[in-house]
Coordinates of C-alpha atoms in Angstrom, one line a residue:
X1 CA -10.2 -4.3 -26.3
X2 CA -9.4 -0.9 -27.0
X3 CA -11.9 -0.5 -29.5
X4 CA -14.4 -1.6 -27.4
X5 CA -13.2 0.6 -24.2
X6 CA -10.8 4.2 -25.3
X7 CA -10.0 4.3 -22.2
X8 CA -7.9 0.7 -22.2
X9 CA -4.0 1.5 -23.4
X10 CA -1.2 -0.4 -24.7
X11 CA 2.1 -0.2 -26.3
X12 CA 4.5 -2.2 -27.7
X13 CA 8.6 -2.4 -28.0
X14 CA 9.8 -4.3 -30.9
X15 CA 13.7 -5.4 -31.1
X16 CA 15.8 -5.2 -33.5
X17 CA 14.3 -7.5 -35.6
X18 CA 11.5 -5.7 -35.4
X19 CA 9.6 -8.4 -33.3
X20 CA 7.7 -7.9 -29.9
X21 CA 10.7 -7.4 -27.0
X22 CA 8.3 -6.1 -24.3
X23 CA 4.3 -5.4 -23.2
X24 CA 2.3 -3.3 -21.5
X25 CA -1.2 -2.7 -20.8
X26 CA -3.5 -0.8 -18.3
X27 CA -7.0 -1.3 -18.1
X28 CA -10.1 1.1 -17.9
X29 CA -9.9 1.2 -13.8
X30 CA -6.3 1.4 -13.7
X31 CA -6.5 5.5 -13.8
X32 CA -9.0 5.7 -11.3
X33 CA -7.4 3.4 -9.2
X34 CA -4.3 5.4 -9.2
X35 CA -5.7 9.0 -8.5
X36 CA -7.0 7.1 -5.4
X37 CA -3.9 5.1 -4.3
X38 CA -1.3 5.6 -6.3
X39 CA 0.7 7.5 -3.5
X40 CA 2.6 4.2 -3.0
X41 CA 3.4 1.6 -5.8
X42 CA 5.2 -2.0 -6.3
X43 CA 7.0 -3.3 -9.3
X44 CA 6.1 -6.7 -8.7
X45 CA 8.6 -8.8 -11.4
X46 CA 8.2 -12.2 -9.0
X47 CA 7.0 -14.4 -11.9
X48 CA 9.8 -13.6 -14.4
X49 CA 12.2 -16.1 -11.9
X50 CA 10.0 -19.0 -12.8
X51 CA 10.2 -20.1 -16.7
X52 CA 6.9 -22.1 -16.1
X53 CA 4.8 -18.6 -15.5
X54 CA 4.8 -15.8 -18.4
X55 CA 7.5 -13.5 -18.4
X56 CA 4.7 -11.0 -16.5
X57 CA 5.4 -7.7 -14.5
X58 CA 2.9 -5.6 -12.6
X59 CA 2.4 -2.4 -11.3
X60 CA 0.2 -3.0 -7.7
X61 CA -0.3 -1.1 -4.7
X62 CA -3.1 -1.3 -1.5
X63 CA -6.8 0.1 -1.6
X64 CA -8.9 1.4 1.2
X65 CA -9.2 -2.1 2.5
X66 CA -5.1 -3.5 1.9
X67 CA -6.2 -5.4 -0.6
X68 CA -4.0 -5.5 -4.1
X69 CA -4.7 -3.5 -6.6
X70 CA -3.4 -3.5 -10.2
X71 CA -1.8 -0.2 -11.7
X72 CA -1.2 -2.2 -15.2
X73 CA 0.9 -4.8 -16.5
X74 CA 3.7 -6.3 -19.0
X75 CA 5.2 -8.8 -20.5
X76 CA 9.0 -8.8 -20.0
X77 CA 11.1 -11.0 -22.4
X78 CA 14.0 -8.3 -22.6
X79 CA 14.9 -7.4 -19.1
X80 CA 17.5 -4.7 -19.4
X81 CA 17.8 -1.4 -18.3
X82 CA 17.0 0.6 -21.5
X83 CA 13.7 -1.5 -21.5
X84 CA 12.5 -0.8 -17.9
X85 CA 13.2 2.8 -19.0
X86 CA 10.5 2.3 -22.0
X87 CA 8.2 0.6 -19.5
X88 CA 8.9 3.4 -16.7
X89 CA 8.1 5.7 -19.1
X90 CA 5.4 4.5 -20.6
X91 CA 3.4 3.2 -17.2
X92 CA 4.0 6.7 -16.0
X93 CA 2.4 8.6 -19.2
X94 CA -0.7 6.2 -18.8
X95 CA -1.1 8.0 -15.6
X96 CA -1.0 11.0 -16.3
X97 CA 2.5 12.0 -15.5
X98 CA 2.2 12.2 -11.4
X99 CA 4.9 10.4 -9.9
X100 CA 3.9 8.1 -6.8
X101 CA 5.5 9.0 -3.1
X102 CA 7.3 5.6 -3.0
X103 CA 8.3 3.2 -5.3
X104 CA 9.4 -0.7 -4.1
X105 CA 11.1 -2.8 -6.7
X106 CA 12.9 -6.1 -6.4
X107 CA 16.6 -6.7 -5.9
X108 CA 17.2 -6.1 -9.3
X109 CA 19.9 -3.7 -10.8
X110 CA 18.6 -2.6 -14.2
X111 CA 15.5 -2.2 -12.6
X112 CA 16.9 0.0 -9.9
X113 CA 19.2 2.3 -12.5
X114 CA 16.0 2.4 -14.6
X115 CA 13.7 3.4 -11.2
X116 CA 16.2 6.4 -10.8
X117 CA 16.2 7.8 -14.4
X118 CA 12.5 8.2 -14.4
X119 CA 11.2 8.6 -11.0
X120 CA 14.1 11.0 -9.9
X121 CA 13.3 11.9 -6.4
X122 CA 10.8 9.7 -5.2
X123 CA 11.7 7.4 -2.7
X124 CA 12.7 4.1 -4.1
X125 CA 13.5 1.1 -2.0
X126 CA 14.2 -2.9 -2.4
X127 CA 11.3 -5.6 -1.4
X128 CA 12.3 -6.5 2.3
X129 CA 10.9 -10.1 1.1
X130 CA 13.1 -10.3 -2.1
X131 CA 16.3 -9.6 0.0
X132 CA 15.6 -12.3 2.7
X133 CA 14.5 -14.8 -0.7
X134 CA 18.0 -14.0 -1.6
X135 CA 19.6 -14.5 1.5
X136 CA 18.2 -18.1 1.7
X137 CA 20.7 -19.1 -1.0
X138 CA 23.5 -16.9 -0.5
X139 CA 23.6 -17.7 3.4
X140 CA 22.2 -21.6 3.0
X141 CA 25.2 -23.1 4.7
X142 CA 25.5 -21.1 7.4
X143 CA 21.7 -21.0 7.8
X144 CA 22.2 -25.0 8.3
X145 CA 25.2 -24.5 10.6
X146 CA 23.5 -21.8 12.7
X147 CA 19.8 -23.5 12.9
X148 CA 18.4 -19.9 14.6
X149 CA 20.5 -17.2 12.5
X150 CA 17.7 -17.2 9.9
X151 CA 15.3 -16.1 12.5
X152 CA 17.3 -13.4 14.0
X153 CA 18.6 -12.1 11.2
X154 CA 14.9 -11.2 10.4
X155 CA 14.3 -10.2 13.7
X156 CA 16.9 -7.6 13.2
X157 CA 15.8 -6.2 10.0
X158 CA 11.9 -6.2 10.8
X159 CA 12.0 -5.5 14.4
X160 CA 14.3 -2.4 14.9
X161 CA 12.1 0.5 15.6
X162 CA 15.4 3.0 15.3
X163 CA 18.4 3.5 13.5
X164 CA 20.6 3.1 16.4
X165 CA 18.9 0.4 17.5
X166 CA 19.1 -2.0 14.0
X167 CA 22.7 -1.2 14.0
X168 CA 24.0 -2.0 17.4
X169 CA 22.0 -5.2 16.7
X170 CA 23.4 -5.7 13.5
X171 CA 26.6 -5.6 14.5
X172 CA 25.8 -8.2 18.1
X173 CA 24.6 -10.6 15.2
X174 CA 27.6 -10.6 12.9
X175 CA 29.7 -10.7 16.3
X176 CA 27.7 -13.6 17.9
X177 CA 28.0 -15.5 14.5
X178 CA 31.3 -14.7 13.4
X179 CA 30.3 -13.0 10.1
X180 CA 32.2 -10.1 9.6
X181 CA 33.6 -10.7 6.9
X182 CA 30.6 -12.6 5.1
X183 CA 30.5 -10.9 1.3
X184 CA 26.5 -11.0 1.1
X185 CA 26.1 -9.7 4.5
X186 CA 28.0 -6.4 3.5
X187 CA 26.6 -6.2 0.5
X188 CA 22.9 -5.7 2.0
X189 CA 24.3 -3.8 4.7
X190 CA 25.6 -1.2 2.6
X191 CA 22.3 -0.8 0.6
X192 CA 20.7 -0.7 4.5
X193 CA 19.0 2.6 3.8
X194 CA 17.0 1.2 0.6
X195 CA 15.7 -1.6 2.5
X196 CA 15.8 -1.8 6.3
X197 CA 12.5 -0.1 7.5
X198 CA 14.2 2.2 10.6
X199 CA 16.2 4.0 7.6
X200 CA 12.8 4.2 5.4
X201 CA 10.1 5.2 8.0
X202 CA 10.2 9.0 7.0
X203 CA 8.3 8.2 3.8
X204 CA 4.9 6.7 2.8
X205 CA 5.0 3.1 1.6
X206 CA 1.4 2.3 3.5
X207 CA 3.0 -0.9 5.4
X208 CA 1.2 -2.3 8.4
X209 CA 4.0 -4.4 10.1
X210 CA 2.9 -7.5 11.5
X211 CA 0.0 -7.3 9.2
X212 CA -1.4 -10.5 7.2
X213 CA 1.3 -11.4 4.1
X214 CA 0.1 -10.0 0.6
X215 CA -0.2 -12.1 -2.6
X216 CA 2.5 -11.6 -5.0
X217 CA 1.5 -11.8 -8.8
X218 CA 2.9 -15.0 -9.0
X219 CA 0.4 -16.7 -6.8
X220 CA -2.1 -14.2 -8.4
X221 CA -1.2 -16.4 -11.5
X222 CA -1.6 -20.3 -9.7
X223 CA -4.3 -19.0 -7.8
X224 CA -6.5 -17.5 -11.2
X225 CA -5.2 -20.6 -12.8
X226 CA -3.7 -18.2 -15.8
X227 CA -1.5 -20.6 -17.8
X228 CA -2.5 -19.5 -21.5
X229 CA 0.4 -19.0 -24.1
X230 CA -0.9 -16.4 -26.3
X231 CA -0.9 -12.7 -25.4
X232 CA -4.4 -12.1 -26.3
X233 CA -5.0 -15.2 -23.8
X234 CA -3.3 -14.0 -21.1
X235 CA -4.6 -10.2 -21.3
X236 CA -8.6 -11.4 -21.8
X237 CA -7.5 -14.2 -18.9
X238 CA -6.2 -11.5 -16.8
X239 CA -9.0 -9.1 -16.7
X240 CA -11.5 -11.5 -16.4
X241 CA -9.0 -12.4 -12.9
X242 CA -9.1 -8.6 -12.0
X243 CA -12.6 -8.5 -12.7
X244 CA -13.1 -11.1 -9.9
X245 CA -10.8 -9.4 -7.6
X246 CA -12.7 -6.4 -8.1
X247 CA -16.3 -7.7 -6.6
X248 CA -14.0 -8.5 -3.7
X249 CA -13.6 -4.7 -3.3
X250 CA -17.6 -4.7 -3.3
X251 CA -17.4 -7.3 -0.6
X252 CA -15.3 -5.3 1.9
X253 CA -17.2 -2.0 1.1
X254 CA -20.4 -3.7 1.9
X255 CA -18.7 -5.3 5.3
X256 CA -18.0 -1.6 6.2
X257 CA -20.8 -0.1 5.7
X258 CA -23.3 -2.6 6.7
X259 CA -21.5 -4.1 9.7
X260 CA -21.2 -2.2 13.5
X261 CA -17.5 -2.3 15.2
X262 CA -17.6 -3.1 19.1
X263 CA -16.6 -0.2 20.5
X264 CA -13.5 -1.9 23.5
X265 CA -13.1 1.6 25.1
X266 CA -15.1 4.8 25.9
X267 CA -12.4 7.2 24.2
X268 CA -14.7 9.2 21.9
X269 CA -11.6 8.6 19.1
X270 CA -12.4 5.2 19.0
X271 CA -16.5 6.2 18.0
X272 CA -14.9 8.6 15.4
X273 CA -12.5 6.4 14.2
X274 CA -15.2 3.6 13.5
X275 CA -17.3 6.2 11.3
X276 CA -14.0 7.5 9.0
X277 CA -12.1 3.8 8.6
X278 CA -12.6 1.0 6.4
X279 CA -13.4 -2.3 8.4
X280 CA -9.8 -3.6 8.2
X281 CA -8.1 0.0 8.6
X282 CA -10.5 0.2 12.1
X283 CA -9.2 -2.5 13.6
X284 CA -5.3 -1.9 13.4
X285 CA -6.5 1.4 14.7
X286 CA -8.2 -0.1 17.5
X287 CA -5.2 -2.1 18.8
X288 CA -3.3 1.0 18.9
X289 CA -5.9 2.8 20.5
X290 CA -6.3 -0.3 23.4
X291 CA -2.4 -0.8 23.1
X292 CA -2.1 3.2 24.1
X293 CA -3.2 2.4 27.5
X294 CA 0.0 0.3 28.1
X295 CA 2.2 3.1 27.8
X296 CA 3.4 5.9 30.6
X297 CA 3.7 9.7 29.6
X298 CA 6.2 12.1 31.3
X299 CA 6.2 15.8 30.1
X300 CA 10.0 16.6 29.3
X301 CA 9.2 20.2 27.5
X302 CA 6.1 21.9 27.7
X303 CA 4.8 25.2 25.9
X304 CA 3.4 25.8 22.7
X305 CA 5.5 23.0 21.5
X306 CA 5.7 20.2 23.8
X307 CA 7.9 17.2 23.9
X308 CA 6.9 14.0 26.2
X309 CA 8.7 10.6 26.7
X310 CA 6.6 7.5 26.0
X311 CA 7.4 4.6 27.6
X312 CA 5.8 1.0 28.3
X313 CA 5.3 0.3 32.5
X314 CA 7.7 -3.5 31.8
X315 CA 9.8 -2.3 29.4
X316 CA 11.6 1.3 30.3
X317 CA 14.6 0.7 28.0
X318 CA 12.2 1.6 24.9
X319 CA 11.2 5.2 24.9
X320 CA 9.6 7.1 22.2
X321 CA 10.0 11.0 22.0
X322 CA 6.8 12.4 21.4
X323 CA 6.5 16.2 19.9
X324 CA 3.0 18.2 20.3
X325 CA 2.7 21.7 18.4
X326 CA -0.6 23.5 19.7
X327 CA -0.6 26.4 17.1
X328 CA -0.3 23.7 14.7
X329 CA -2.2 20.9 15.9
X330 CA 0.8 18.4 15.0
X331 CA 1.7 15.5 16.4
X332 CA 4.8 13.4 15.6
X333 CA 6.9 10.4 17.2
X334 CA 9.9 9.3 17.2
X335 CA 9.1 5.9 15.7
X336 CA 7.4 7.9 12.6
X337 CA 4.4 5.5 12.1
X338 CA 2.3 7.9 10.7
X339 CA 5.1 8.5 7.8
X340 CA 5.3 5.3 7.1
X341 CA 1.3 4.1 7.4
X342 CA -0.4 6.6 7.2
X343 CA -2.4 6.1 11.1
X344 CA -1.2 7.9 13.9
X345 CA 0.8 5.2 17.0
X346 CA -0.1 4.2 20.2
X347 CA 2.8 6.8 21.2
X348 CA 1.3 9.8 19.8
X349 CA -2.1 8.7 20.4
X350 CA -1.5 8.1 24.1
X351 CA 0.2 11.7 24.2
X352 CA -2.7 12.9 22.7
X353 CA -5.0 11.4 25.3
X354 CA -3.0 12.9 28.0
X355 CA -3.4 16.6 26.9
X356 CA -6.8 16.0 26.5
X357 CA -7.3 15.9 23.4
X358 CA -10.9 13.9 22.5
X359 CA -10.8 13.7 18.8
X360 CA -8.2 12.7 16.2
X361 CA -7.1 15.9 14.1
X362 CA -8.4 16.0 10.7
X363 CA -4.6 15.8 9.4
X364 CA -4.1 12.9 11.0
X365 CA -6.8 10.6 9.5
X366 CA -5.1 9.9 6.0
X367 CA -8.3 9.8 3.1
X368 CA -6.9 7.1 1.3
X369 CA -7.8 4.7 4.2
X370 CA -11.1 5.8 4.5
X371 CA -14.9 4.4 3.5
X372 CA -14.8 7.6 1.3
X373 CA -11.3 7.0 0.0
X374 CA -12.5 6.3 -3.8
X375 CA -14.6 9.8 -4.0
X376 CA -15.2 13.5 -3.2
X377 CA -18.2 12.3 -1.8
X378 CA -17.7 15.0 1.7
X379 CA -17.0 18.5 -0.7
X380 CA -20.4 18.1 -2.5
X381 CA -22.4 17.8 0.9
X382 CA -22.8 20.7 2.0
X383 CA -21.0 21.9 5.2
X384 CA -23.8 22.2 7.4
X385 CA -25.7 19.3 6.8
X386 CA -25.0 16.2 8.7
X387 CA -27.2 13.2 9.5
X388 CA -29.1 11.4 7.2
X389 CA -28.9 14.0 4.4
X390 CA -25.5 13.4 4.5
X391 CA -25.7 9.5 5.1
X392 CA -27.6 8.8 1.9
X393 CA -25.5 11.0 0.0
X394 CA -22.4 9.5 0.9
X395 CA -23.9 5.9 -0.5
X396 CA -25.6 7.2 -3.5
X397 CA -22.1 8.8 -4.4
X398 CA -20.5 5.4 -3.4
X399 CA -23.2 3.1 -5.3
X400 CA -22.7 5.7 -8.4
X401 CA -19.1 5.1 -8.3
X402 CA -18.7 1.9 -8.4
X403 CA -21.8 1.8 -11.4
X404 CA -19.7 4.1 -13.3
X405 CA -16.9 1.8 -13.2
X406 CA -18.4 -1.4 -14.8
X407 CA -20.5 0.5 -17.0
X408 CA -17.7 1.9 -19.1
X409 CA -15.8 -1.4 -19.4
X410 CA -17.4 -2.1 -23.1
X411 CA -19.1 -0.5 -25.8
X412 CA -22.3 -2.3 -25.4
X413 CA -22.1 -2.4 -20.8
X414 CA -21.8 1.1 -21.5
X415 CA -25.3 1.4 -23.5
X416 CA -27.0 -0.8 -21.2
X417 CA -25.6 1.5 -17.8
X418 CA -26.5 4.9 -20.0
X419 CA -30.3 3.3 -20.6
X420 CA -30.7 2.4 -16.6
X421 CA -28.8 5.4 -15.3
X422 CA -31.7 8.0 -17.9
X423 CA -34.5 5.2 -16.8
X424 CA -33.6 5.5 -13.1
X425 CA -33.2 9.8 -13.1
X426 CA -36.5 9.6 -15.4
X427 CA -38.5 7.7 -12.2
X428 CA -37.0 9.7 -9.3
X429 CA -37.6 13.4 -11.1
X430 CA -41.6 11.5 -11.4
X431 CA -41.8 10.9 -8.1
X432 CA -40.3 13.9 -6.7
X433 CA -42.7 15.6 -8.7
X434 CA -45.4 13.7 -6.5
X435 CA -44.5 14.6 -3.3

C-alpha cells in the first residue's frame, strides 16, 4: 500500500520476542482530513471489549456535515500504558506534530496516563457513553430496585446546563435514592470535571446535544461486515469501508449545494446562515434561530460592554447571562455553547437580535462547519468580486478537491487523474482562446 501511495504510513511495535505487539496505520486522506477537523479527536477503543471483533482502535472525529471521519487506526493486542504512549506518539508524528483542542478517550486508565504524557495541555476528557455503559453493571441492582434511577441519573449528567445546577441535582439524586455512600457513584463524581459536560463546556469538543447518536467503530465493523483474520485483510477491508464512507461525504456536499433551505423567519441571519452552513449544520442553526424568539431580554449593564439576562416567558427560574463587547464585536453566554459547538445559542443570538444586530459576526461562524470547510477556497477570490465569479470558483475549487483526493490514492489512479486533469486544462486554454 505504501508503495503504491507515499503518502500511506505505518509502524509497527514488536515485543519482546520480537513479534508484532501493536499496529498502526493512516491512510492517504487521513492528513487532509485532520488539517480540516482535527481540532477535536476520539480514541475510539469500543471493539477491543469484544473478543469476537479485532483488537482495533481508531482515531475519528466529525466533518462539515457530523459525519465520522477516520484520523488512522491500530491494532491493539498489548493494551498498556507504555504502548498507548508508542501509539500517541506515533498517531501524532503522522500529523504533523499539531496537537488537537480536545481529546475524548474511554474510561480507561493506561489510556488516560498515556493521553497526559503526550498531549500535555490539551483538554482531555472520558466518553459520557462509556461511563453510563459502565454504570449499567456497577449500578445493575439498584437500577432493578429503583426502575427510574437509570433515567435520572442521565438526566442529571446530560441535562445540567451549569455547574451549580448538576451539583445541587447530584446531590437531590443520591439523597432521594439513598446513595451516599455508593463506591461507583463517588468514584465518577470525583472525575466529574473530565466527564460531566457543565464542567467541560469552556473547550471545543464539537458536540451537538440532543443530536442523532454517532456510530462507534464497532458497529463500523458489523455494519462493513469486516470479519477477516489477517492484517493485510483487515487494512485492504478497511479502506475499501472508508472508501464507501467517503462517497457519502460527496452525498451530503451535493445535498448542500444543490438543495434550497426554507427560510421559517425573515431575520436576514437566517438567509446568511443558509449560504455559509452545511445542510445538517443549517438546521441546528435554525432551531436556535426559531427557538431565540422564545426567550425575553432585560438589559442589566449597558455601555461599551453590556451584560443582559435571558430568560424563557414559562420558565423564569433558568436565566442565562449574556455579555456584548461593542469595540470587540464579542458575544458570549453563560451556557458557553459556542465553546463547546462551535454555533452561537439561542441566548446570545436573541441578545444579538435585540441590539440590532442583522448579521452574524464573522468570528462567530466557525469554518470547520462550513460548505467551504475542506478549502481556502474564499482567500483566492478576490475580495471584490462576489456573484457568479465567485459562485463558480468556489465549486471548481470544491470539485478539484475532492479530484485531488481519489487521484492520489494509487500509482496508476494517479496517472489516469494527471492525463484528465492536462487533457481537461489542454481544452479550456482552446476555448478560451476562442472567445
Amino acid at each position: 500500500m505504501q508503495l503504491d501511495n507515499p503518502a500511506f504510513r505505518y509502524a509497527v511495535q514488536l515485543d519482546r520476542s520480537g513479534c508484532v505487539a501493536n499496529f498502526i496505520w493512516v491512510d492517504a486522506r487521513a492528513g487532509s482530513l485532520y488539517r480540516w477537523f482535527g481540532d477535536a479527536v476520539v480514541f475510539d477503543l469500543t471493539c477491543t471489549r469484544n473478543r469476537r471483533v479485532v483488537p482495533f482502535a481508531a482515531f475519528t472525529g466529525l466533518n462539515h456535515h457530523r459525519q465520522i471521519i477516520v484520523f488512522g487506526c491500530a491494532l491493539m493486542t498489548d493494551e498498556n500504558e507504555d504502548s498507548f504512549v508508542w501509539l500517541f506518539e506515533t498517531w501524532l508524528a503522522f500529523m504533523g506534530g499539531k496537537k488537537p483542542m480536545s481529546f475524548t478517550i474511554g474510561y480507561n486508565r493506561a489510556v488516560e496516563m498515556a493521553a497526559r504524557r503526550i498531549f500535555g495541555d490539551v483538554r482531555c476528557r472520558f466518553c459520557r457513553q462509556d461511563i453510563f455503559s459502565i454504570c449499567k453493571q456497577k449500578l445493575a441492582g439498584l437500577y432493578s430496585e429503583h426502575s427510574t434511577l437509570k433515567q435520572e441519573l442521565k438526566e442529571c449528567v446530560i441535562e445540567s446546563e451549569m455547574i451549580d445546577e448538576f451539583e445541587s441535582t447530584w446531590r437531590m439524586l443520591l439523597s432521594k435514592y439513598n446513595l451516599f455512600g455508593n463506591e461507583w457513584l463517588q468514584t465518577i463524581y470525583n472525575i466529574r470535571r473530565q466527564w460531566v459536560p457543565a464542567y467541560l463546556k469552556d473547550s471545543f469538543f464539537g458536540e451537538l446535544l440532543n443530536a442523532p447518536k454517532l456510530e462507534v467503530m464497532f458497529k463500523f465493523f458489523q455494519r462493513n461486515s469486516i470479519t477477516a483474520t489477517t492484517l493485510r485483510d483487515i487494512a485492504f477491508q478497511f479502506d475499501k469501508a472508508i472508501a464507501r464512507d467517503y462517497q457519502n461525504e460527496l452525498q451530503e456536499d451535493f445535498a448542500t449545494f444543490s438543495s434550497k433551505p426554507v427560510m421559517k423567519t425573515s431575520h436576514p441571519m437566517e438567509k446568511q446562515a443558509s449560504e455559509l452552513y452545511t445542510k445538517v449544520m443549517f438546521d441546528f442553526f435554525q432551531d436556535e434561530l426559531i427557538e431565540s424568539s422564545e426567550f425575553s431580554v432585560q438589559t442589566v449593564e449597558s455601555g461599551d460592554i453590556s451584560k443582559f439576562e435571558v430568560t424563557r416567558a414559562e420558565n423564569d427560574n433558568k436565566r442565562y447571562s449574556v455579555v456584548y463587547n461593542e469595540p470587540g464585536a464579542s458575544v458570549s453566554c453563560s451556557c458557553h455553547k459556542f465553546e463547546f459547538v462551535g454555533m452561537l445559542c439561542r441566548h446570545a443570538l436573541r441578545v444579538l437580535m435585540a441590539i440590532g444586530m442583522p448579521l452574524l459576526p464573522e468570528n462567530y461562524i466557525l469554518k470547520r462547519w462550513t460548505r467551504n470547510a475542506k478549502s481556502n477556497i474564499l482567500s483566492q477570490v478576490p475580495e471584490n468580486t462576489k456573484g457568479p465569479l465567485a459562485w463558480r470558483c468556489n465549486d471548481l475549487c470544491r470539485d478539484a478537491m475532492r479530484f485531488a483526493e481519489e487521484g492520489a490514492t494509487s500509482v496508476e489512479i494517479y496517472k489516469t487523474a494527471k492525463e484528465a486533469l492536462q487533457k481537461a486544462f489542454a481544452e479550456i486554454l482552446l476555448q478560451r482562446e476562442v472567445q
